[in-house]
Amino acid sequence: MPIEILMPALSPTMTEGNLIRWLKKEGDTVKAGELLAEIETDKATMEMEAVDEGVIGKIIISGGTEGVKVNELIAVLLEAGEGMQDFKPKKAVPKKEAAPLPEVQEAAVQPSVATVASTDRIIASPLARRVAHENQIDLTKVKGTGPRGRIVEADVLNKAGGQLSVPMSGENSYIDVPLSNMRKVIAKRLTEAKRDIPHFYLTIDCQLDDLLRLRGSFNARPGVDKLSVNDFIIRACALALEEVPEANAAWHDTVIRQYRDADVAVAVAIDGGLITPLIRQAQTKSVRALSLEMRELAQRARAGKLRPEEYQGGTFTLSNL
């Protein structure tokens, strides 16, 4: 019988997401484990895999649609010998119009740019598309330096050689940058934290001469990956949390929960936002082990490849300004 493909919950906090694009089209044969679509969650853009095999009989929610609820019907998979006439939805199929993402809407203003936006091979941030559109720059001629070759604003500026026309006044003196789900969640969480949690600030000056000498001696060894000051700070935070367990704790209304392990989250800037990859049991790892793990996590974070358990559940967060 026909199989309903529903919007998946790709993280524990996800209630809705943006269906960025389909990697299959109606009539395509699908095998279990193949990639079906790209979904933007509140933290990253992730790929959705097929769990069954068959033929895509109908795509209900088109690529480029925002705010698709978890468990909402997005497509129908048909088994051998079936047709859409055999499909009986478990509940009424929503009549949701495919709302193109903001970057596609703005691209439609000009034919040359519309051609660029309509192809799946051009991956660019909304701001990069706006700057390219306003300055008559063909994105097919721009090399992207973001994750997966994504074109960011700096790439467009470099292509133009700094010779951009920037309106100075009137209605064209600004641009509205569409918010990704990640940006929305960051704004919501930071607003809640500032509003609901009492803040106090401690400042200390540290003399790091000995640490810098130690780092220099490590990095002087041939054939080894270089350690950063941040690697040492992660290690110091982990040991401090182990020594002072009262600081490795969280408020839970009726109890204060003290954690046995120092699971240190480290803020990493990515295109369009911020994410905090997690080093679990950091107190058990050497500086070099922490450095290698952090480097690998940061690379996958910038490529949008982190699993939810790799950025959720930390007991302490380190942000390098």
PDB file of C-alpha atoms in Angstrom:
ATOM      1  CA  MET A   1       0.000   0.000   0.000  1.00  0.00           C
ATOM      2  CA  PRO A   2       1.183   3.593  -0.579  1.00  0.00           C
ATOM      3  CA  ILE A   3       3.526   4.923   2.105  1.00  0.00           C
ATOM      4  CA  GLU A   4       3.212   8.401   3.599  1.00  0.00           C
ATOM      5  CA  ILE A   5       6.466  10.357   3.795  1.00  0.00           C
ATOM      6  CA  LEU A   6       6.172  12.731   6.752  1.00  0.00           C
ATOM      7  CA  MET A   7       8.228  15.727   7.809  1.00  0.00           C
ATOM      8  CA  PRO A   8      10.812  14.210  10.169  1.00  0.00           C
ATOM      9  CA  ALA A   9      11.889  15.507  13.568  1.00  0.00           C
ATOM     10  CA  LEU A  10      15.624  15.846  13.005  1.00  0.00           C
ATOM     11  CA  SER A  11      16.345  17.177  16.495  1.00  0.00           C
ATOM     12  CA  PRO A  12      14.637  16.832  19.883  1.00  0.00           C
ATOM     13  CA  THR A  13      13.535  20.488  19.876  1.00  0.00           C
ATOM     14  CA  MET A  14      12.319  20.613  16.285  1.00  0.00           C
ATOM     15  CA  THR A  15       8.613  21.370  15.801  1.00  0.00           C
ATOM     16  CA  GLU A  16       8.836  22.618  12.218  1.00  0.00           C
ATOM     17  CA  GLY A  17      11.420  23.110   9.514  1.00  0.00           C
ATOM     18  CA  ASN A  18      12.034  24.473   6.048  1.00  0.00           C
ATOM     19  CA  LEU A  19      11.931  21.999   3.177  1.00  0.00           C
ATOM     20  CA  ILE A  20      14.865  23.436   1.238  1.00  0.00           C
ATOM     21  CA  ARG A  21      14.736  21.182  -1.810  1.00  0.00           C
ATOM     22  CA  TRP A  22      13.877  17.705  -3.030  1.00  0.00           C
ATOM     23  CA  LEU A  23      16.729  15.491  -4.226  1.00  0.00           C
ATOM     24  CA  LYS A  24      14.201  13.219  -5.974  1.00  0.00           C
ATOM     25  CA  LYS A  25      11.324  14.077  -8.296  1.00  0.00           C
ATOM     26  CA  GLU A  26       7.960  12.474  -8.976  1.00  0.00           C
ATOM     27  CA  GLY A  27       8.416   9.175 -10.827  1.00  0.00           C
ATOM     28  CA  ASP A  28      11.922   8.542  -9.447  1.00  0.00           C
ATOM     29  CA  THR A  29      12.709   5.142  -7.968  1.00  0.00           C
ATOM     30  CA  VAL A  30      13.897   5.311  -4.357  1.00  0.00           C
ATOM     31  CA  LYS A  31      15.885   2.768  -2.364  1.00  0.00           C
ATOM     32  CA  ALA A  32      16.150   2.641   1.433  1.00  0.00           C
ATOM     33  CA  GLY A  33      19.027   4.827   2.622  1.00  0.00           C
ATOM     34  CA  GLU A  34      19.001   7.141  -0.400  1.00  0.00           C
ATOM     35  CA  LEU A  35      18.776  10.887   0.177  1.00  0.00           C
ATOM     36  CA  LEU A  36      15.316  12.355  -0.420  1.00  0.00           C
ATOM     37  CA  ALA A  37      15.461  16.007   0.567  1.00  0.00           C
ATOM     38  CA  GLU A  38      17.328  18.742   2.403  1.00  0.00           C
ATOM     39  CA  ILE A  39      15.639  20.019   5.567  1.00  0.00           C
ATOM     40  CA  GLU A  40      16.613  23.153   7.492  1.00  0.00           C
ATOM     41  CA  THR A  41      16.122  22.650  11.227  1.00  0.00           C
ATOM     42  CA  ASP A  42      16.633  25.143  14.043  1.00  0.00           C
ATOM     43  CA  LYS A  43      20.340  24.299  14.062  1.00  0.00           C
ATOM     44  CA  ALA A  44      21.512  23.101  10.676  1.00  0.00           C
ATOM     45  CA  THR A  45      20.584  21.982   7.182  1.00  0.00           C
ATOM     46  CA  MET A  46      20.343  18.198   7.216  1.00  0.00           C
ATOM     47  CA  GLU A  47      19.649  15.501   4.642  1.00  0.00           C
ATOM     48  CA  MET A  48      16.582  13.297   4.945  1.00  0.00           C
ATOM     49  CA  GLU A  49      17.032   9.616   4.093  1.00  0.00           C
ATOM     50  CA  ALA A  50      14.448   7.190   2.721  1.00  0.00           C
ATOM     51  CA  VAL A  51      13.484   4.336   5.057  1.00  0.00           C
ATOM     52  CA  ASP A  52      11.424   2.441   2.460  1.00  0.00           C
ATOM     53  CA  GLU A  53      11.775   1.780  -1.243  1.00  0.00           C
ATOM     54  CA  GLY A  54       9.389   2.447  -4.088  1.00  0.00           C
ATOM     55  CA  VAL A  55       8.547   5.226  -6.542  1.00  0.00           C
ATOM     56  CA  ILE A  56       7.804   8.855  -5.684  1.00  0.00           C
ATOM     57  CA  GLY A  57       4.119   9.042  -6.616  1.00  0.00           C
ATOM     58  CA  LYS A  58       3.365  12.579  -5.467  1.00  0.00           C
ATOM     59  CA  ILE A  59       5.263  15.437  -3.864  1.00  0.00           C
ATOM     60  CA  ILE A  60       2.782  17.194  -1.575  1.00  0.00           C
ATOM     61  CA  ILE A  61       5.017  19.967  -0.205  1.00  0.00           C
ATOM     62  CA  SER A  62       7.295  21.549  -2.785  1.00  0.00           C
ATOM     63  CA  GLY A  63      10.918  22.440  -2.254  1.00  0.00           C
ATOM     64  CA  GLY A  64      11.413  25.959  -0.938  1.00  0.00           C
ATOM     65  CA  THR A  65       8.506  25.773   1.548  1.00  0.00           C
ATOM     66  CA  GLU A  66       9.003  27.271   5.001  1.00  0.00           C
ATOM     67  CA  GLY A  67       7.394  26.330   8.311  1.00  0.00           C
ATOM     68  CA  VAL A  68       6.487  22.697   7.561  1.00  0.00           C
ATOM     69  CA  LYS A  69       5.228  21.056  10.767  1.00  0.00           C
ATOM     70  CA  VAL A  70       6.821  17.854  12.042  1.00  0.00           C
ATOM     71  CA  ASN A  71       4.767  14.794  10.930  1.00  0.00           C
ATOM     72  CA  GLU A  72       3.057  16.782   8.160  1.00  0.00           C
ATOM     73  CA  LEU A  73       2.581  14.794   4.949  1.00  0.00           C
ATOM     74  CA  ILE A  74       5.173  15.919   2.396  1.00  0.00           C
ATOM     75  CA  ALA A  75       5.154  13.134  -0.216  1.00  0.00           C
ATOM     76  CA  VAL A  76       3.722   9.731  -1.138  1.00  0.00           C
ATOM     77  CA  LEU A  77       5.817   6.653  -1.951  1.00  0.00           C
ATOM     78  CA  LEU A  78       4.232   3.966  -4.134  1.00  0.00           C
ATOM     79  CA  GLU A  79       5.134   0.287  -4.137  1.00  0.00           C
ATOM     80  CA  ALA A  80       5.280  -1.885  -7.269  1.00  0.00           C
ATOM     81  CA  GLY A  81       2.023  -1.884  -9.242  1.00  0.00           C
ATOM     82  CA  GLU A  82       0.436   0.936  -7.247  1.00  0.00           C
ATOM     83  CA  GLY A  83      -0.885   4.313  -8.426  1.00  0.00           C
ATOM     84  CA  MET A  84      -2.000   7.455  -6.669  1.00  0.00           C
ATOM     85  CA  GLN A  85      -5.592   6.225  -6.957  1.00  0.00           C
ATOM     86  CA  ASP A  86      -4.614   3.630  -4.324  1.00  0.00           C
ATOM     87  CA  PHE A  87      -3.570   6.315  -1.854  1.00  0.00           C
ATOM     88  CA  LYS A  88      -5.990   6.996   1.007  1.00  0.00           C
ATOM     89  CA  PRO A  89      -4.544   9.689   3.301  1.00  0.00           C
ATOM     90  CA  LYS A  90      -4.862   9.075   7.019  1.00  0.00           C
ATOM     91  CA  LYS A  91      -5.901  12.716   7.420  1.00  0.00           C
ATOM     92  CA  ALA A  92      -6.798  15.558   5.087  1.00  0.00           C
ATOM     93  CA  VAL A  93      -3.872  16.658   2.949  1.00  0.00           C
ATOM     94  CA  PRO A  94      -3.048  20.308   3.777  1.00  0.00           C
ATOM     95  CA  LYS A  95      -3.530  22.791   0.960  1.00  0.00           C
ATOM     96  CA  LYS A  96      -0.231  24.547   1.508  1.00  0.00           C
ATOM     97  CA  GLU A  97       1.099  26.637  -1.322  1.00  0.00           C
ATOM     98  CA  ALA A  98       4.764  26.155  -2.077  1.00  0.00           C
ATOM     99  CA  ALA A  99       6.219  29.385  -0.775  1.00  0.00           C
ATOM    100  CA  PRO A 100       9.673  29.840  -2.314  1.00  0.00           C
ATOM    101  CA  LEU A 101      12.371  30.797   0.151  1.00  0.00           C
ATOM    102  CA  PRO A 102      13.191  34.517   0.197  1.00  0.00           C
ATOM    103  CA  GLU A 103      16.323  34.108  -1.924  1.00  0.00           C
ATOM    104  CA  VAL A 104      14.279  32.562  -4.741  1.00  0.00           C
ATOM    105  CA  GLN A 105      11.622  35.295  -4.562  1.00  0.00           C
ATOM    106  CA  GLU A 106      14.137  38.079  -4.929  1.00  0.00           C
ATOM    107  CA  ALA A 107      15.924  36.274  -7.746  1.00  0.00           C
ATOM    108  CA  ALA A 108      12.724  36.251  -9.790  1.00  0.00           C
ATOM    109  CA  VAL A 109      12.886  40.024 -10.167  1.00  0.00           C
ATOM    110  CA  GLN A 110      15.488  39.815 -12.926  1.00  0.00           C
ATOM    111  CA  PRO A 111      15.529  37.093 -15.629  1.00  0.00           C
ATOM    112  CA  SER A 112      19.301  36.534 -15.594  1.00  0.00           C
ATOM    113  CA  VAL A 113      19.325  36.110 -11.855  1.00  0.00           C
ATOM    114  CA  ALA A 114      16.175  33.980 -11.918  1.00  0.00           C
ATOM    115  CA  THR A 115      17.965  31.456 -14.111  1.00  0.00           C
ATOM    116  CA  VAL A 116      20.732  31.243 -11.562  1.00  0.00           C
ATOM    117  CA  ALA A 117      18.356  30.834  -8.631  1.00  0.00           C
ATOM    118  CA  SER A 118      16.294  28.156 -10.295  1.00  0.00           C
ATOM    119  CA  THR A 119      19.167  25.695 -10.689  1.00  0.00           C
ATOM    120  CA  ASP A 120      19.985  23.413  -7.775  1.00  0.00           C
ATOM    121  CA  ARG A 121      23.700  23.749  -8.499  1.00  0.00           C
ATOM    122  CA  ILE A 122      23.885  27.335  -7.286  1.00  0.00           C
ATOM    123  CA  ILE A 123      23.988  27.465  -3.492  1.00  0.00           C
ATOM    124  CA  ALA A 124      24.136  30.986  -2.110  1.00  0.00           C
ATOM    125  CA  SER A 125      23.104  32.813   1.043  1.00  0.00           C
ATOM    126  CA  PRO A 126      20.122  35.205   0.796  1.00  0.00           C
ATOM    127  CA  LEU A 127      22.400  38.197   1.380  1.00  0.00           C
ATOM    128  CA  ALA A 128      24.780  37.084  -1.363  1.00  0.00           C
ATOM    129  CA  ARG A 129      21.858  36.770  -3.787  1.00  0.00           C
ATOM    130  CA  ARG A 130      20.580  40.240  -2.911  1.00  0.00           C
ATOM    131  CA  VAL A 131      23.985  41.861  -3.386  1.00  0.00           C
ATOM    132  CA  ALA A 132      24.462  39.992  -6.675  1.00  0.00           C
ATOM    133  CA  HIS A 133      21.002  41.013  -7.908  1.00  0.00           C
ATOM    134  CA  GLU A 134      21.423  44.685  -7.012  1.00  0.00           C
ATOM    135  CA  ASN A 135      24.831  44.836  -8.710  1.00  0.00           C
ATOM    136  CA  GLN A 136      24.077  42.765 -11.843  1.00  0.00           C
ATOM    137  CA  ILE A 137      26.522  39.985 -10.876  1.00  0.00           C
ATOM    138  CA  ASP A 138      26.013  36.523 -12.391  1.00  0.00           C
ATOM    139  CA  LEU A 139      26.298  33.976  -9.571  1.00  0.00           C
ATOM    140  CA  THR A 140      27.360  31.255 -11.999  1.00  0.00           C
ATOM    141  CA  LYS A 141      30.624  33.172 -12.329  1.00  0.00           C
ATOM    142  CA  VAL A 142      31.202  33.384  -8.538  1.00  0.00           C
ATOM    143  CA  LYS A 143      33.208  30.764  -6.638  1.00  0.00           C
ATOM    144  CA  GLY A 144      31.732  29.982  -3.213  1.00  0.00           C
ATOM    145  CA  THR A 145      33.951  29.670  -0.135  1.00  0.00           C
ATOM    146  CA  GLY A 146      31.237  28.704   2.356  1.00  0.00           C
ATOM    147  CA  PRO A 147      30.230  25.183   3.444  1.00  0.00           C
ATOM    148  CA  ARG A 148      29.704  22.858   0.458  1.00  0.00           C
ATOM    149  CA  GLY A 149      30.819  25.653  -1.863  1.00  0.00           C
ATOM    150  CA  ARG A 150      28.008  27.970  -0.692  1.00  0.00           C
ATOM    151  CA  ILE A 151      28.359  31.500  -2.053  1.00  0.00           C
ATOM    152  CA  VAL A 152      28.441  34.094   0.742  1.00  0.00           C
ATOM    153  CA  GLU A 153      28.404  37.888   0.598  1.00  0.00           C
ATOM    154  CA  ALA A 154      32.211  38.131   0.711  1.00  0.00           C
ATOM    155  CA  ASP A 155      32.477  36.008  -2.450  1.00  0.00           C
ATOM    156  CA  VAL A 156      30.228  38.432  -4.348  1.00  0.00           C
ATOM    157  CA  LEU A 157      32.186  41.415  -3.028  1.00  0.00           C
ATOM    158  CA  ASN A 158      35.468  39.800  -4.092  1.00  0.00           C
ATOM    159  CA  LYS A 159      34.070  39.085  -7.553  1.00  0.00           C
ATOM    160  CA  ALA A 160      33.095  42.731  -7.925  1.00  0.00           C
ATOM    161  CA  GLY A 161      36.541  43.850  -6.826  1.00  0.00           C
ATOM    162  CA  GLY A 162      34.973  46.227  -4.341  1.00  0.00           C
ATOM    163  CA  GLN A 163      33.263  48.269  -7.105  1.00  0.00           C
ATOM    164  CA  LEU A 164      29.673  47.890  -5.893  1.00  0.00           C
ATOM    165  CA  SER A 165      26.856  50.355  -6.302  1.00  0.00           C
ATOM    166  CA  VAL A 166      25.437  51.036  -2.850  1.00  0.00           C
ATOM    167  CA  PRO A 167      22.338  53.260  -2.587  1.00  0.00           C
ATOM    168  CA  MET A 168      22.853  55.980  -0.007  1.00  0.00           C
ATOM    169  CA  SER A 169      19.286  57.079   0.659  1.00  0.00           C
ATOM    170  CA  GLY A 170      15.633  56.414  -0.039  1.00  0.00           C
ATOM    171  CA  GLU A 171      13.818  53.111  -0.089  1.00  0.00           C
ATOM    172  CA  ASN A 172      16.853  51.287  -1.544  1.00  0.00           C
ATOM    173  CA  SER A 173      19.232  52.402   1.192  1.00  0.00           C
ATOM    174  CA  TYR A 174      18.825  49.123   3.087  1.00  0.00           C
ATOM    175  CA  ILE A 175      18.131  45.445   2.573  1.00  0.00           C
ATOM    176  CA  ASP A 176      16.045  43.051   4.666  1.00  0.00           C
ATOM    177  CA  VAL A 177      17.990  39.862   5.272  1.00  0.00           C
ATOM    178  CA  PRO A 178      15.613  36.877   5.661  1.00  0.00           C
ATOM    179  CA  LEU A 179      16.008  34.926   8.897  1.00  0.00           C
ATOM    180  CA  SER A 180      17.007  31.283   8.810  1.00  0.00           C
ATOM    181  CA  ASN A 181      15.539  28.939  11.431  1.00  0.00           C
ATOM    182  CA  MET A 182      18.906  29.028  13.172  1.00  0.00           C
ATOM    183  CA  ARG A 183      18.874  32.822  13.441  1.00  0.00           C
ATOM    184  CA  LYS A 184      15.310  32.751  14.797  1.00  0.00           C
ATOM    185  CA  VAL A 185      16.238  30.231  17.500  1.00  0.00           C
ATOM    186  CA  ILE A 186      19.427  32.096  18.454  1.00  0.00           C
ATOM    187  CA  ALA A 187      17.450  35.323  18.901  1.00  0.00           C
ATOM    188  CA  LYS A 188      14.732  33.546  20.894  1.00  0.00           C
ATOM    189  CA  ARG A 189      17.157  31.734  23.206  1.00  0.00           C
ATOM    190  CA  LEU A 190      19.329  34.777  23.890  1.00  0.00           C
ATOM    191  CA  THR A 191      16.277  36.930  24.586  1.00  0.00           C
ATOM    192  CA  GLU A 192      14.915  34.314  27.012  1.00  0.00           C
ATOM    193  CA  ALA A 193      18.275  33.985  28.746  1.00  0.00           C
ATOM    194  CA  LYS A 194      18.719  37.723  29.194  1.00  0.00           C
ATOM    195  CA  ARG A 195      15.119  38.203  30.344  1.00  0.00           C
ATOM    196  CA  ASP A 196      14.628  35.177  32.610  1.00  0.00           C
ATOM    197  CA  ILE A 197      18.061  34.356  34.070  1.00  0.00           C
ATOM    198  CA  PRO A 198      19.768  36.647  36.617  1.00  0.00           C
ATOM    199  CA  HIS A 199      23.134  37.710  35.208  1.00  0.00           C
ATOM    200  CA  PHE A 200      26.326  38.619  36.991  1.00  0.00           C
ATOM    201  CA  TYR A 201      29.734  39.188  35.463  1.00  0.00           C
ATOM    202  CA  LEU A 202      33.179  38.218  36.708  1.00  0.00           C
ATOM    203  CA  THR A 203      36.370  39.580  35.166  1.00  0.00           C
ATOM    204  CA  ILE A 204      39.887  38.274  35.691  1.00  0.00           C
ATOM    205  CA  ASP A 205      43.212  39.075  34.045  1.00  0.00           C
ATOM    206  CA  CYS A 206      45.391  36.029  33.332  1.00  0.00           C
ATOM    207  CA  GLN A 207      49.145  36.044  32.723  1.00  0.00           C
ATOM    208  CA  LEU A 208      49.548  33.427  29.994  1.00  0.00           C
ATOM    209  CA  ASP A 209      53.307  33.568  29.417  1.00  0.00           C
ATOM    210  CA  ASP A 210      53.901  30.062  30.789  1.00  0.00           C
ATOM    211  CA  LEU A 211      50.986  28.642  28.793  1.00  0.00           C
ATOM    212  CA  LEU A 212      52.233  30.258  25.584  1.00  0.00           C
ATOM    213  CA  ARG A 213      55.743  28.843  26.196  1.00  0.00           C
ATOM    214  CA  LEU A 214      54.258  25.381  26.799  1.00  0.00           C
ATOM    215  CA  ARG A 215      52.173  25.679  23.624  1.00  0.00           C
ATOM    216  CA  GLY A 216      55.241  26.782  21.696  1.00  0.00           C
ATOM    217  CA  SER A 217      57.220  23.755  22.852  1.00  0.00           C
ATOM    218  CA  PHE A 218      54.397  21.417  21.763  1.00  0.00           C
ATOM    219  CA  ASN A 219      54.043  23.081  18.375  1.00  0.00           C
ATOM    220  CA  ALA A 220      57.806  23.075  17.755  1.00  0.00           C
ATOM    221  CA  ARG A 221      57.761  19.295  17.407  1.00  0.00           C
ATOM    222  CA  PRO A 222      57.904  18.245  13.738  1.00  0.00           C
ATOM    223  CA  GLY A 223      54.992  16.445  12.125  1.00  0.00           C
ATOM    224  CA  VAL A 224      52.330  17.309  14.724  1.00  0.00           C
ATOM    225  CA  ASP A 225      49.093  19.277  14.425  1.00  0.00           C
ATOM    226  CA  LYS A 226      49.358  22.721  15.990  1.00  0.00           C
ATOM    227  CA  LEU A 227      47.627  23.373  19.293  1.00  0.00           C
ATOM    228  CA  SER A 228      45.649  26.582  19.830  1.00  0.00           C
ATOM    229  CA  VAL A 229      45.264  28.592  23.021  1.00  0.00           C
ATOM    230  CA  ASN A 230      41.583  27.627  22.876  1.00  0.00           C
ATOM    231  CA  ASP A 231      42.538  23.931  23.201  1.00  0.00           C
ATOM    232  CA  PHE A 232      44.266  24.663  26.510  1.00  0.00           C
ATOM    233  CA  ILE A 233      41.294  26.707  27.723  1.00  0.00           C
ATOM    234  CA  ILE A 234      38.919  23.796  26.992  1.00  0.00           C
ATOM    235  CA  ARG A 235      41.170  21.535  29.060  1.00  0.00           C
ATOM    236  CA  ALA A 236      41.370  24.114  31.876  1.00  0.00           C
ATOM    237  CA  CYS A 237      37.566  24.489  31.958  1.00  0.00           C
ATOM    238  CA  ALA A 238      37.103  20.712  32.115  1.00  0.00           C
ATOM    239  CA  LEU A 239      39.545  20.311  35.021  1.00  0.00           C
ATOM    240  CA  ALA A 240      37.983  23.246  36.861  1.00  0.00           C
ATOM    241  CA  LEU A 241      34.490  21.738  36.511  1.00  0.00           C
ATOM    242  CA  GLU A 242      35.816  18.434  37.847  1.00  0.00           C
ATOM    243  CA  GLU A 243      37.424  20.188  40.820  1.00  0.00           C
ATOM    244  CA  VAL A 244      34.359  22.360  41.557  1.00  0.00           C
ATOM    245  CA  PRO A 245      31.299  20.181  40.776  1.00  0.00           C
ATOM    246  CA  GLU A 246      28.967  22.883  42.108  1.00  0.00           C
ATOM    247  CA  ALA A 247      29.830  24.878  39.002  1.00  0.00           C
ATOM    248  CA  ASN A 248      29.060  21.931  36.723  1.00  0.00           C
ATOM    249  CA  ALA A 249      25.349  22.094  37.477  1.00  0.00           C
ATOM    250  CA  ALA A 250      21.958  23.182  36.195  1.00  0.00           C
ATOM    251  CA  TRP A 251      18.723  24.390  37.795  1.00  0.00           C
ATOM    252  CA  HIS A 252      15.759  21.997  37.434  1.00  0.00           C
ATOM    253  CA  ASP A 253      13.000  23.715  39.482  1.00  0.00           C
ATOM    254  CA  THR A 254      12.907  21.149  42.314  1.00  0.00           C
ATOM    255  CA  VAL A 255      16.587  20.104  42.301  1.00  0.00           C
ATOM    256  CA  ILE A 256      20.010  21.338  41.349  1.00  0.00           C
ATOM    257  CA  ARG A 257      21.483  18.717  39.040  1.00  0.00           C
ATOM    258  CA  GLN A 258      25.248  18.240  39.333  1.00  0.00           C
ATOM    259  CA  TYR A 259      26.872  16.457  36.414  1.00  0.00           C
ATOM    260  CA  ARG A 260      29.598  13.868  36.832  1.00  0.00           C
ATOM    261  CA  ASP A 261      31.238  14.660  33.486  1.00  0.00           C
ATOM    262  CA  ALA A 262      32.409  17.948  32.020  1.00  0.00           C
ATOM    263  CA  ASP A 263      30.645  17.978  28.654  1.00  0.00           C
ATOM    264  CA  VAL A 264      32.051  21.198  27.234  1.00  0.00           C
ATOM    265  CA  ALA A 265      30.235  22.918  24.363  1.00  0.00           C
ATOM    266  CA  VAL A 266      32.422  25.218  22.272  1.00  0.00           C
ATOM    267  CA  ALA A 267      30.856  27.973  20.179  1.00  0.00           C
ATOM    268  CA  VAL A 268      31.704  27.807  16.462  1.00  0.00           C
ATOM    269  CA  ALA A 269      30.708  30.533  14.008  1.00  0.00           C
ATOM    270  CA  ILE A 270      29.181  29.173  10.803  1.00  0.00           C
ATOM    271  CA  ASP A 271      27.613  30.778   7.763  1.00  0.00           C
ATOM    272  CA  GLY A 272      24.335  32.273   8.968  1.00  0.00           C
ATOM    273  CA  GLY A 273      24.680  31.697  12.694  1.00  0.00           C
ATOM    274  CA  LEU A 274      26.379  29.965  15.583  1.00  0.00           C
ATOM    275  CA  ILE A 275      26.456  26.370  16.795  1.00  0.00           C
ATOM    276  CA  THR A 276      28.036  24.715  19.836  1.00  0.00           C
ATOM    277  CA  PRO A 277      29.644  21.333  19.092  1.00  0.00           C
ATOM    278  CA  LEU A 278      30.032  19.214  22.204  1.00  0.00           C
ATOM    279  CA  ILE A 279      33.147  17.524  23.610  1.00  0.00           C
ATOM    280  CA  ARG A 280      31.876  14.878  26.025  1.00  0.00           C
ATOM    281  CA  GLN A 281      33.890  13.862  29.119  1.00  0.00           C
ATOM    282  CA  ALA A 282      36.415  16.566  28.330  1.00  0.00           C
ATOM    283  CA  GLN A 283      38.039  16.073  31.752  1.00  0.00           C
ATOM    284  CA  THR A 284      39.332  12.644  30.611  1.00  0.00           C
ATOM    285  CA  LYS A 285      41.089  13.887  27.461  1.00  0.00           C
ATOM    286  CA  SER A 286      44.518  15.350  26.818  1.00  0.00           C
ATOM    287  CA  VAL A 287      45.010  18.734  25.209  1.00  0.00           C
ATOM    288  CA  ARG A 288      46.042  17.079  21.938  1.00  0.00           C
ATOM    289  CA  ALA A 289      42.995  14.761  21.964  1.00  0.00           C
ATOM    290  CA  LEU A 290      40.753  17.757  22.651  1.00  0.00           C
ATOM    291  CA  SER A 291      42.397  19.686  19.819  1.00  0.00           C
ATOM    292  CA  LEU A 292      41.895  16.902  17.269  1.00  0.00           C
ATOM    293  CA  GLU A 293      38.270  16.334  18.311  1.00  0.00           C
ATOM    294  CA  MET A 294      37.459  20.051  18.311  1.00  0.00           C
ATOM    295  CA  ARG A 295      38.996  20.541  14.868  1.00  0.00           C
ATOM    296  CA  GLU A 296      36.949  17.666  13.425  1.00  0.00           C
ATOM    297  CA  LEU A 297      33.722  18.869  15.080  1.00  0.00           C
ATOM    298  CA  ALA A 298      34.250  22.434  13.835  1.00  0.00           C
ATOM    299  CA  GLN A 299      34.802  21.233  10.260  1.00  0.00           C
ATOM    300  CA  ARG A 300      31.610  19.175  10.292  1.00  0.00           C
ATOM    301  CA  ALA A 301      29.709  22.030  11.965  1.00  0.00           C
ATOM    302  CA  ARG A 302      30.655  24.399   9.126  1.00  0.00           C
ATOM    303  CA  ALA A 303      29.599  21.739   6.621  1.00  0.00           C
ATOM    304  CA  GLY A 304      26.211  21.282   8.371  1.00  0.00           C
ATOM    305  CA  LYS A 305      27.007  17.639   9.161  1.00  0.00           C
ATOM    306  CA  LEU A 306      26.617  17.541  12.958  1.00  0.00           C
ATOM    307  CA  ARG A 307      24.130  15.096  14.465  1.00  0.00           C
ATOM    308  CA  PRO A 308      21.782  16.537  17.141  1.00  0.00           C
ATOM    309  CA  GLU A 309      23.525  14.624  19.943  1.00  0.00           C
ATOM    310  CA  GLU A 310      26.782  16.323  18.945  1.00  0.00           C
ATOM    311  CA  TYR A 311      25.562  19.840  19.781  1.00  0.00           C
ATOM    312  CA  GLN A 312      22.910  19.317  22.484  1.00  0.00           C
ATOM    313  CA  GLY A 313      23.226  18.447  26.166  1.00  0.00           C
ATOM    314  CA  GLY A 314      26.392  20.279  27.213  1.00  0.00           C
ATOM    315  CA  THR A 315      27.034  21.192  30.869  1.00  0.00           C
ATOM    316  CA  PHE A 316      29.262  24.209  30.147  1.00  0.00           C
ATOM    317  CA  THR A 317      29.734  26.513  27.154  1.00  0.00           C
ATOM    318  CA  LEU A 318      32.928  28.219  26.051  1.00  0.00           C
ATOM    319  CA  SER A 319      32.701  31.145  23.626  1.00  0.00           C
ATOM    320  CA  ASN A 320      35.899  32.572  22.162  1.00  0.00           C
ATOM    321  CA  LEU A 321      35.296  36.229  21.361  1.00  0.00           C
TER     322      LEU A 321
END
